[in-house]
């Protein structure tokens, strides 16, 4: 998969395509995604990137610094912590193992790119049990439940030390 930074016009696809859905089971249909993507970017505090396979967009990801995000007021994790969100076009039929690999690569990349980050965080919707489980499978621990404008999030985190110590086990999940 090739990841590229896209500007707002290129991202319009993700706000309007009827088949775009969040990874995981319902209620993550097109309406939920459009409502989320309609929130002002400055309110979300995210940087966006789109993944392409064979020249067509199949995945949308956001990276964020906790201090600039909707989680800025959560006191239990340092402000320098990094996190991300991932949306996948289900019509693209992207293998779930590739999605897992993308998430693992994202955590590695965040820790390499931001050495001041002691934690990587995730904030899946508490109702999205498959994503909560996936984060825990990757070694993340639940910190707390947080009310955000668009969801009730299960805030999870993994420390840089725990990620490094468990990297071989995590790698075995995608082999």
Coordinates of N, CA, C and O in Angstrom, one line a residue:
X1 N 0.8 -1.2 0.0 CA 0.0 0.0 0.0 C 0.9 1.2 0.0 O 1.9 1.3 0.7
X2 N 0.5 2.2 -0.8 CA 1.3 3.5 -0.9 C 0.5 4.5 -0.1 O -0.7 4.7 -0.3
X3 N 1.1 5.2 0.8 CA 0.5 6.3 1.6 C 0.9 7.6 1.1 O 2.1 7.9 0.9
X4 N -0.1 8.5 0.9 CA 0.2 9.8 0.4 C -0.5 10.9 1.2 O -1.7 10.6 1.6
X5 N 0.1 12.0 1.4 CA -0.6 13.1 2.1 C -1.5 13.8 1.0 O -1.0 14.1 -0.1
X6 N -2.7 13.9 1.3 CA -3.7 14.5 0.4 C -4.2 15.8 0.9 O -4.3 16.0 2.1
X7 N -4.6 16.7 0.0 CA -5.2 17.9 0.4 C -6.7 17.8 0.5 O -7.3 16.8 0.1
X8 N -7.4 18.8 1.0 CA -8.8 18.8 1.1 C -9.6 18.3 -0.1 O -10.5 17.5 0.0
X9 N -9.3 18.8 -1.3 CA -10.1 18.3 -2.5 C -10.0 16.8 -2.7 O -11.0 16.1 -3.0
X10 N -8.9 16.2 -2.5 CA -8.7 14.8 -2.6 C -9.4 14.0 -1.5 O -9.9 12.9 -1.7
X11 N -9.6 14.6 -0.4 CA -10.2 14.0 0.8 C -11.7 14.0 0.7 O -12.4 13.3 1.4
X12 N -12.3 14.8 -0.3 CA -13.7 14.9 -0.4 C -14.3 13.6 -0.7 O -15.4 13.2 -0.3
X13 N -13.6 12.7 -1.4 CA -14.0 11.4 -1.7 C -14.5 10.7 -0.4 O -15.5 10.0 -0.4
X14 N -13.7 10.8 0.7 CA -14.0 10.1 1.9 C -15.2 10.7 2.6 O -15.8 10.0 3.4
X15 N -15.6 11.9 2.3 CA -16.8 12.5 2.9 C -18.0 12.2 2.2 O -19.1 12.3 2.7
X16 N -17.9 11.8 0.9 CA -19.1 11.6 0.0 C -19.3 10.2 -0.5 O -20.4 9.9 -0.9
X17 N -18.3 9.4 -0.5 CA -18.4 8.0 -1.1 C -19.3 7.2 -0.2 O -19.1 7.0 1.0
X18 N -20.4 6.7 -0.8 CA -21.4 6.0 0.0 C -20.9 4.6 0.6 O -21.4 4.1 1.5
X19 N -19.8 4.1 0.0 CA -19.4 2.8 0.4 C -18.3 2.8 1.5 O -17.8 1.8 1.9
X20 N -17.8 4.0 1.8 CA -16.7 4.2 2.8 C -17.3 3.8 4.2 O -18.3 4.3 4.6
X21 N -16.6 3.0 4.9 CA -17.0 2.6 6.3 C -15.8 2.4 7.2 O -14.8 2.1 6.7
X22 N -16.1 2.6 8.4 CA -15.0 2.4 9.4 C -14.8 0.9 9.6 O -15.7 0.1 9.4
X23 N -13.5 0.6 9.8 CA -13.2 -0.8 10.0 C -14.0 -1.3 11.2 O -14.0 -0.7 12.3
X24 N -14.7 -2.4 11.1 CA -15.4 -3.0 12.1 C -16.9 -3.1 11.8 O -17.3 -2.7 10.7
X25 N -17.7 -3.7 12.7 CA -19.1 -4.0 12.4 C -19.9 -2.7 12.5 O -19.4 -1.7 13.0
X26 N -21.2 -2.8 12.1 CA -22.1 -1.6 12.3 C -22.1 -1.2 13.8 O -21.8 -2.1 14.7
X27 N -22.3 0.0 14.1 CA -23.0 1.1 13.4 C -22.1 2.0 12.6 O -22.3 3.2 12.5
X28 N -21.0 1.5 12.0 CA -20.0 2.3 11.3 C -20.2 2.4 9.8 O -19.4 2.2 9.1
X29 N -21.4 2.8 9.5 CA -21.8 2.9 8.1 C -21.5 4.3 7.5 O -20.9 5.1 8.2
X30 N -21.8 4.6 6.3 CA -21.5 5.8 5.7 C -21.9 7.1 6.4 O -21.2 8.1 6.4
X31 N -23.1 7.0 7.0 CA -23.6 8.2 7.7 C -22.7 8.6 8.9 O -22.3 9.8 9.1
X32 N -22.3 7.6 9.7 CA -21.4 7.9 10.8 C -20.1 8.5 10.3 O -19.6 9.4 10.9
X33 N -19.5 7.9 9.3 CA -18.3 8.4 8.7 C -18.4 9.8 8.2 O -17.6 10.7 8.5
X34 N -19.5 10.1 7.4 CA -19.7 11.4 6.9 C -19.9 12.5 8.0 O -19.3 13.6 7.9
X35 N -20.6 12.1 9.1 CA -20.8 13.0 10.2 C -19.4 13.3 10.9 O -19.1 14.5 11.2
X36 N -18.6 12.3 11.0 CA -17.3 12.5 11.6 C -16.4 13.4 10.7 O -15.8 14.4 11.2
X37 N -16.4 13.1 9.4 CA -15.5 13.8 8.5 C -16.0 15.3 8.3 O -15.3 16.1 7.8
X38 N -17.3 15.5 8.6 CA -17.8 16.9 8.5 C -17.4 17.8 9.7 O -17.5 19.0 9.6
X39 N -16.9 17.2 10.7 CA -16.4 18.0 11.8 C -15.2 18.9 11.4 O -14.4 18.4 10.6
X40 N -15.1 20.1 11.8 CA -14.0 21.0 11.4 C -12.6 20.4 11.7 O -12.4 19.9 12.8
X41 N -11.7 20.4 10.7 CA -10.4 19.8 10.9 C -9.6 20.4 12.1 O -9.0 19.7 12.8
X42 N -9.8 21.7 12.2 CA -9.1 22.3 13.3 C -9.6 21.9 14.7 O -8.9 21.8 15.7
X43 N -10.9 21.5 14.7 CA -11.4 20.9 16.0 C -10.9 19.5 16.3 O -10.6 19.1 17.4
X44 N -10.7 18.8 15.2 CA -10.2 17.4 15.3 C -8.7 17.3 15.6 O -8.2 16.4 16.3
X45 N -7.9 18.3 15.2 CA -6.5 18.3 15.4 C -5.8 17.1 14.8 O -4.9 16.5 15.4
X46 N -6.1 16.8 13.5 CA -5.5 15.6 12.9 C -4.8 16.0 11.6 O -5.1 17.0 11.0
X47 N -3.8 15.1 11.2 CA -3.2 15.2 9.9 C -3.7 14.0 9.1 O -3.7 12.9 9.6
X48 N -4.1 14.2 7.8 CA -4.7 13.1 7.1 C -3.7 12.6 6.0 O -2.9 13.3 5.5
X49 N -3.9 11.3 5.8 CA -3.1 10.6 4.7 C -4.0 9.5 4.1 O -4.9 9.0 4.8
X50 N -3.9 9.3 2.8 CA -4.7 8.3 2.1 C -3.8 7.2 1.6 O -2.7 7.4 1.0
X51 N -4.2 5.9 1.8 CA -3.5 4.8 1.3 C -4.1 4.4 -0.1 O -5.3 4.3 -0.3
X52 N -3.2 4.1 -1.0 CA -3.6 3.7 -2.4 C -3.1 2.3 -2.7 O -2.0 1.9 -2.3
X53 N -3.9 1.5 -3.4 CA -3.5 0.2 -3.9 C -3.8 0.3 -5.4 O -4.9 0.7 -5.9
X54 N -2.7 0.1 -6.2 CA -2.9 0.2 -7.7 C -3.4 1.5 -8.1 O -4.3 1.6 -9.0
X55 N -3.0 2.6 -7.5 CA -3.4 3.9 -7.9 C -4.8 4.4 -7.5 O -5.3 5.4 -7.8
X56 N -5.5 3.5 -6.7 CA -6.9 4.0 -6.3 C -6.9 4.1 -4.7 O -6.3 3.2 -4.1
X57 N -7.6 5.0 -4.2 CA -7.6 5.2 -2.7 C -8.5 4.1 -2.1 O -9.6 3.8 -2.5
X58 N -7.9 3.4 -1.1 CA -8.6 2.4 -0.4 C -8.7 2.6 1.1 O -9.4 1.9 1.8
X59 N -7.8 3.5 1.7 CA -7.8 3.7 3.1 C -7.5 5.1 3.4 O -6.7 5.8 2.7
X60 N -8.1 5.6 4.5 CA -7.9 7.0 4.9 C -7.4 6.9 6.4 O -8.0 6.1 7.2
X61 N -6.4 7.6 6.7 CA -5.9 7.5 8.1 C -5.6 9.0 8.6 O -5.4 9.9 7.8
X62 N -5.7 9.1 9.9 CA -5.4 10.4 10.5 C -4.4 10.1 11.6 O -4.5 9.1 12.3
X63 N -3.4 11.0 11.7 CA -2.5 10.9 12.9 C -2.8 12.2 13.7 O -3.2 13.2 13.2
X64 N -2.5 12.0 15.0 CA -2.7 13.2 15.8 C -1.8 13.2 17.1 O -1.4 12.1 17.5
X65 N -1.6 14.4 17.6 CA -0.9 14.5 18.8 C -2.0 14.7 19.9 O -2.9 15.5 19.6
X66 N -1.9 14.0 21.0 CA -2.9 14.2 22.0 C -3.2 15.6 22.4 O -4.3 16.0 22.5
X67 N -2.1 16.4 22.5 CA -2.3 17.8 22.9 C -3.1 18.7 22.0 O -3.7 19.7 22.3
X68 N -3.2 18.2 20.7 CA -3.9 19.0 19.7 C -5.2 18.4 19.3 O -5.9 18.9 18.4
X69 N -5.6 17.3 20.0 CA -6.8 16.6 19.6 C -8.0 16.8 20.6 O -7.8 17.6 21.6
X70 N -9.1 16.1 20.4 CA -10.2 16.2 21.3 C -9.9 15.6 22.6 O -10.6 15.7 23.6
X71 N -8.7 14.9 22.7 CA -8.3 14.2 24.0 C -7.4 15.1 24.8 O -6.8 14.7 25.8
X72 N -7.2 16.4 24.4 CA -6.2 17.3 25.0 C -6.4 17.4 26.5 O -5.4 17.5 27.2
X73 N -7.7 17.4 27.0 CA -7.9 17.6 28.4 C -7.8 16.3 29.2 O -8.0 16.4 30.4
X74 N -7.6 15.2 28.6 CA -7.4 13.9 29.4 C -6.1 13.9 30.1 O -5.1 14.0 29.5
X75 N -6.1 13.9 31.4 CA -4.9 14.1 32.2 C -4.0 12.8 32.4 O -2.9 12.9 32.8
X76 N -4.5 11.6 32.0 CA -3.8 10.4 32.3 C -2.7 10.0 31.4 O -1.9 9.1 31.7
X77 N -2.6 10.7 30.3 CA -1.5 10.4 29.3 C -0.8 11.7 28.9 O -1.5 12.8 28.8
X78 N 0.5 11.7 28.7 CA 1.2 12.9 28.4 C 0.8 13.6 27.1 O 0.3 12.9 26.2
X79 N 0.9 14.9 27.0 CA 0.4 15.6 25.9 C 1.2 15.2 24.6 O 0.6 15.4 23.5
X80 N 2.4 14.7 24.7 CA 3.2 14.3 23.5 C 2.8 13.0 22.9 O 3.3 12.6 21.8
X81 N 1.8 12.3 23.6 CA 1.4 11.0 23.0 C 0.8 11.1 21.6 O 0.3 12.2 21.3
X82 N 1.0 10.1 20.8 CA 0.5 10.2 19.4 C -0.5 9.1 19.2 O -0.5 8.1 19.9
X83 N -1.4 9.3 18.3 CA -2.5 8.3 18.0 C -2.9 8.4 16.5 O -2.4 9.2 15.8
X84 N -3.8 7.5 16.1 CA -4.3 7.6 14.7 C -5.7 7.0 14.6 O -6.2 6.3 15.6
X85 N -6.4 7.3 13.5 CA -7.7 6.7 13.2 C -7.5 6.1 11.8 O -6.7 6.5 11.0
X86 N -8.3 5.1 11.5 CA -8.2 4.4 10.2 C -9.6 4.1 9.7 O -10.4 3.6 10.4
X87 N -9.8 4.5 8.4 CA -11.1 4.1 7.7 C -10.6 3.4 6.4 O -9.7 3.7 5.8
X88 N -11.4 2.3 6.1 CA -11.1 1.5 5.0 C -12.3 1.4 4.1 O -13.4 1.2 4.6
X89 N -12.1 1.4 2.8 CA -13.2 1.3 1.8 C -13.4 -0.2 1.7 O -12.6 -1.0 1.2
X90 N -14.6 -0.7 2.2 CA -14.9 -2.1 2.1 C -15.0 -2.7 0.7 O -14.8 -3.9 0.5
X91 N -15.3 -1.8 -0.2 CA -15.4 -2.3 -1.6 C -14.0 -2.7 -2.2 O -13.9 -3.4 -3.1
X92 N -13.0 -2.2 -1.5 CA -11.6 -2.4 -2.0 C -11.2 -3.8 -1.6 O -10.2 -4.3 -2.2
X93 N -11.9 -4.5 -0.8 CA -11.6 -5.8 -0.3 C -10.1 -6.0 0.1 O -9.4 -6.9 -0.3
X94 N -9.7 -5.1 1.0 CA -8.4 -5.1 1.6 C -8.4 -6.2 2.7 O -9.2 -6.2 3.5
X95 N -7.4 -7.1 2.6 CA -7.2 -8.1 3.5 C -7.0 -7.6 4.9 O -6.3 -6.6 5.1
X96 N -7.7 -8.2 5.9 CA -7.6 -7.7 7.3 C -6.2 -7.8 7.8 O -5.8 -7.0 8.7
X97 N -5.4 -8.7 7.4 CA -4.0 -8.8 7.8 C -3.3 -7.5 7.3 O -2.4 -7.1 8.0
X98 N -3.6 -7.0 6.2 CA -3.0 -5.8 5.7 C -3.4 -4.6 6.6 O -2.5 -3.8 6.9
X99 N -4.6 -4.6 7.0 CA -5.1 -3.6 7.9 C -4.3 -3.6 9.2 O -3.8 -2.6 9.7
X100 N -4.1 -4.8 9.8 CA -3.3 -5.0 11.0 C -1.9 -4.5 10.8 O -1.3 -3.8 11.6
X101 N -1.3 -4.9 9.6 CA 0.0 -4.5 9.3 C 0.1 -2.9 9.2 O 1.1 -2.3 9.7
X102 N -0.9 -2.3 8.7 CA -0.9 -0.8 8.6 C -0.9 -0.2 10.0 O -0.2 0.7 10.2
X103 N -1.7 -0.8 10.9 CA -1.8 -0.2 12.2 C -0.4 -0.4 12.9 O 0.1 0.5 13.6
X104 N 0.2 -1.6 12.8 CA 1.5 -1.9 13.4 C 2.5 -0.9 12.9 O 3.3 -0.3 13.6
X105 N 2.5 -0.8 11.5 CA 3.5 0.2 10.9 C 3.2 1.6 11.4 O 4.2 2.4 11.6
X106 N 2.0 1.9 11.6 CA 1.6 3.3 12.2 C 2.2 3.5 13.5 O 2.7 4.6 13.8
X107 N 2.1 2.5 14.4 CA 2.7 2.7 15.8 C 4.2 2.8 15.7 O 4.8 3.7 16.3
X108 N 4.8 1.9 14.9 CA 6.3 2.0 14.7 C 6.7 3.4 14.2 O 7.6 4.0 14.7
X109 N 6.0 3.9 13.2 CA 6.3 5.1 12.6 C 6.1 6.3 13.6 O 7.0 7.2 13.7
X110 N 5.0 6.2 14.4 CA 4.8 7.3 15.4 C 6.0 7.4 16.4 O 6.5 8.4 16.7
X111 N 6.4 6.2 16.9 CA 7.4 6.2 17.9 C 8.8 6.6 17.3 O 9.6 7.3 17.9
X112 N 9.0 6.3 16.0 CA 10.2 6.7 15.3 C 10.2 8.2 15.0 O 11.3 8.9 15.1
X113 N 9.1 8.7 14.6 CA 9.0 10.1 14.2 C 8.9 11.1 15.3 O 9.4 12.2 15.2
X114 N 8.3 10.7 16.4 CA 8.1 11.6 17.6 C 8.8 11.0 18.8 O 8.1 10.3 19.6
X115 N 10.1 11.1 18.9 CA 10.8 10.5 20.0 C 10.3 11.0 21.4 O 10.5 10.3 22.4
X116 N 9.7 12.1 21.5 CA 9.2 12.6 22.8 C 7.9 11.9 23.2 O 7.5 12.0 24.4
X117 N 7.3 11.2 22.3 CA 6.1 10.5 22.7 C 6.4 9.2 23.5 O 7.1 8.4 23.0
X118 N 5.9 9.1 24.7 CA 6.1 8.0 25.5 C 5.0 6.9 25.3 O 5.2 5.8 25.7
X119 N 3.9 7.4 24.7 CA 2.7 6.5 24.5 C 2.2 6.6 23.1 O 2.2 7.7 22.6
X120 N 1.6 5.5 22.6 CA 0.8 5.6 21.5 C -0.7 5.3 21.9 O -0.9 4.4 22.7
X121 N -1.6 6.1 21.5 CA -3.0 6.0 22.0 C -4.0 5.6 20.9 O -3.7 5.9 19.7
X122 N -5.0 5.0 21.2 CA -6.1 4.7 20.3 C -7.4 5.1 21.1 O -7.5 5.2 22.3
X123 N -8.4 5.5 20.3 CA -9.7 5.9 20.9 C -10.9 5.3 20.1 O -11.7 6.0 19.7
X124 N -10.9 3.9 20.0 CA -12.0 3.3 19.3 C -13.4 3.6 20.0 O -13.4 3.7 21.2
X125 N -14.4 3.6 19.2 CA -15.8 3.7 19.8 C -16.0 2.5 20.7 O -15.7 1.4 20.3
X126 N -16.5 2.8 21.9 CA -16.7 1.7 22.9 C -17.6 0.6 22.4 O -17.5 -0.6 22.8
X127 N -18.5 0.9 21.4 CA -19.4 0.0 20.9 C -18.7 -0.9 19.8 O -19.3 -1.9 19.4
X128 N -17.6 -0.5 19.3 CA -16.9 -1.2 18.3 C -16.0 -2.2 19.0 O -14.7 -2.0 19.0
X129 N -16.5 -3.3 19.4 CA -15.8 -4.3 20.2 C -14.6 -4.9 19.4 O -13.6 -5.2 20.0
X130 N -14.8 -5.0 18.1 CA -13.7 -5.6 17.4 C -12.4 -4.7 17.4 O -11.3 -5.2 17.5
X131 N -12.7 -3.4 17.3 CA -11.5 -2.5 17.3 C -10.9 -2.4 18.7 O -9.7 -2.3 18.9
X132 N -11.8 -2.4 19.7 CA -11.3 -2.4 21.1 C -10.4 -3.6 21.3 O -9.3 -3.5 21.8
X133 N -10.9 -4.8 20.9 CA -10.1 -6.0 21.0 C -8.8 -6.0 20.2 O -7.8 -6.4 20.7
X134 N -8.9 -5.4 19.0 CA -7.7 -5.3 18.2 C -6.6 -4.5 18.9 O -5.4 -4.9 18.9
X135 N -7.0 -3.4 19.4 CA -6.0 -2.5 20.2 C -5.4 -3.3 21.3 O -4.2 -3.2 21.6
X136 N -6.3 -4.0 22.1 CA -5.7 -4.8 23.2 C -4.8 -5.9 22.7 O -3.8 -6.2 23.4
X137 N -5.2 -6.5 21.6 CA -4.4 -7.6 21.0 C -3.0 -7.1 20.7 O -2.0 -7.8 20.8
X138 N -2.9 -5.8 20.4 CA -1.6 -5.2 20.0 C -0.8 -4.7 21.3 O 0.2 -4.1 21.2
X139 N -1.4 -5.0 22.5 CA -0.7 -4.7 23.7 C -1.1 -3.4 24.4 O -0.5 -3.0 25.3
X140 N -2.2 -2.8 23.8 CA -2.7 -1.5 24.4 C -3.6 -1.8 25.6 O -4.3 -2.8 25.6
X141 N -3.5 -1.0 26.6 CA -4.3 -1.1 27.8 C -5.3 -0.1 27.9 O -5.1 1.1 27.6
X142 N -6.5 -0.4 28.4 CA -7.6 0.6 28.5 C -7.2 1.5 29.7 O -6.9 1.1 30.8
X143 N -7.3 2.8 29.4 CA -7.0 3.9 30.3 C -8.3 4.4 31.0 O -8.4 4.5 32.2
X144 N -9.3 4.7 30.1 CA -10.6 5.2 30.6 C -11.6 5.3 29.4 O -11.2 5.1 28.3
X145 N -12.8 5.6 29.7 CA -13.8 5.8 28.7 C -14.0 7.3 28.7 O -14.1 8.0 29.7
X146 N -14.0 7.9 27.4 CA -14.1 9.3 27.2 C -15.3 9.7 26.3 O -15.4 9.0 25.3
X147 N -16.0 10.7 26.7 CA -17.1 11.2 25.8 C -16.5 12.2 24.9 O -16.0 13.2 25.3
X148 N -16.7 11.9 23.6 CA -16.2 12.9 22.5 C -17.5 13.3 21.8 O -18.5 12.7 21.9
X149 N -17.4 14.4 21.0 CA -18.6 14.9 20.3 C -19.2 13.8 19.3 O -20.4 13.9 19.2
X150 N -18.5 12.9 18.8 CA -19.0 12.0 17.8 C -19.1 10.5 18.3 O -19.5 9.7 17.5
X151 N -18.6 10.3 19.5 CA -18.6 8.9 20.0 C -18.2 8.8 21.5 O -17.7 9.8 22.0
X152 N -18.5 7.7 22.1 CA -18.0 7.4 23.4 C -16.8 6.5 23.1 O -16.9 5.4 22.6
X153 N -15.6 7.0 23.5 CA -14.4 6.3 23.1 C -13.8 5.5 24.3 O -13.9 5.9 25.5
X154 N -13.2 4.4 23.9 CA -12.4 3.6 24.9 C -11.0 4.0 24.7 O -10.3 3.6 23.7
X155 N -10.4 4.8 25.5 CA -9.1 5.3 25.4 C -8.1 4.2 25.8 O -8.2 3.7 26.9
X156 N -7.3 3.8 24.9 CA -6.3 2.7 25.1 C -4.9 3.3 24.8 O -4.8 4.3 24.0
X157 N -3.9 2.7 25.4 CA -2.5 3.2 25.2 C -1.5 2.1 25.4 O -1.8 1.1 26.1
X158 N -0.4 2.3 24.7 CA 0.8 1.4 24.9 C 2.0 2.3 25.1 O 2.1 3.2 24.3
X159 N 2.8 1.9 26.0 CA 4.0 2.7 26.2 C 5.1 2.3 25.2 O 5.0 1.2 24.7
X160 N 6.0 3.2 24.9 CA 7.1 2.9 24.0 C 7.8 1.7 24.5 O 8.2 0.8 23.7
X161 N 8.1 1.6 25.8 CA 8.8 0.4 26.3 C 8.1 -0.9 26.1 O 8.7 -1.9 25.7
X162 N 6.8 -0.9 26.4 CA 6.0 -2.1 26.2 C 5.9 -2.5 24.8 O 6.0 -3.7 24.4
X163 N 5.8 -1.5 23.9 CA 5.7 -1.8 22.5 C 7.0 -2.4 22.0 O 7.0 -3.4 21.3
X164 N 8.1 -1.9 22.4 CA 9.4 -2.4 22.0 C 9.6 -3.8 22.6 O 10.1 -4.7 21.9
X165 N 9.3 -4.0 23.8 CA 9.4 -5.3 24.5 C 8.5 -6.4 23.9 O 8.9 -7.6 23.9
X166 N 7.4 -6.0 23.3 CA 6.4 -7.0 22.8 C 6.4 -7.0 21.2 O 5.5 -7.6 20.6
X167 N 7.4 -6.3 20.6 CA 7.3 -6.1 19.1 C 7.4 -7.4 18.4 O 6.7 -7.6 17.4
X168 N 8.1 -8.4 18.9 CA 8.2 -9.7 18.2 C 6.9 -10.4 18.3 O 6.5 -11.0 17.3
X169 N 6.2 -10.4 19.4 CA 4.9 -11.0 19.5 C 3.9 -10.4 18.6 O 3.2 -11.0 17.9
X170 N 3.9 -9.0 18.5 CA 3.0 -8.3 17.6 C 3.3 -8.6 16.2 O 2.4 -8.8 15.4
X171 N 4.6 -8.7 15.8 CA 5.0 -9.1 14.5 C 4.5 -10.4 14.1 O 4.1 -10.7 12.9
X172 N 4.4 -11.3 15.0 CA 3.9 -12.7 14.7 C 2.4 -12.7 14.4 O 1.9 -13.6 13.7
X173 N 1.7 -11.7 14.7 CA 0.3 -11.6 14.4 C 0.0 -11.3 12.9 O -1.1 -11.6 12.4
X174 N 1.0 -10.8 12.2 CA 0.8 -10.4 10.8 C 1.6 -11.3 9.9 O 1.7 -11.0 8.7
X175 N 2.3 -12.3 10.4 CA 3.0 -13.2 9.5 C 2.1 -14.2 8.8 O 1.1 -14.6 9.3

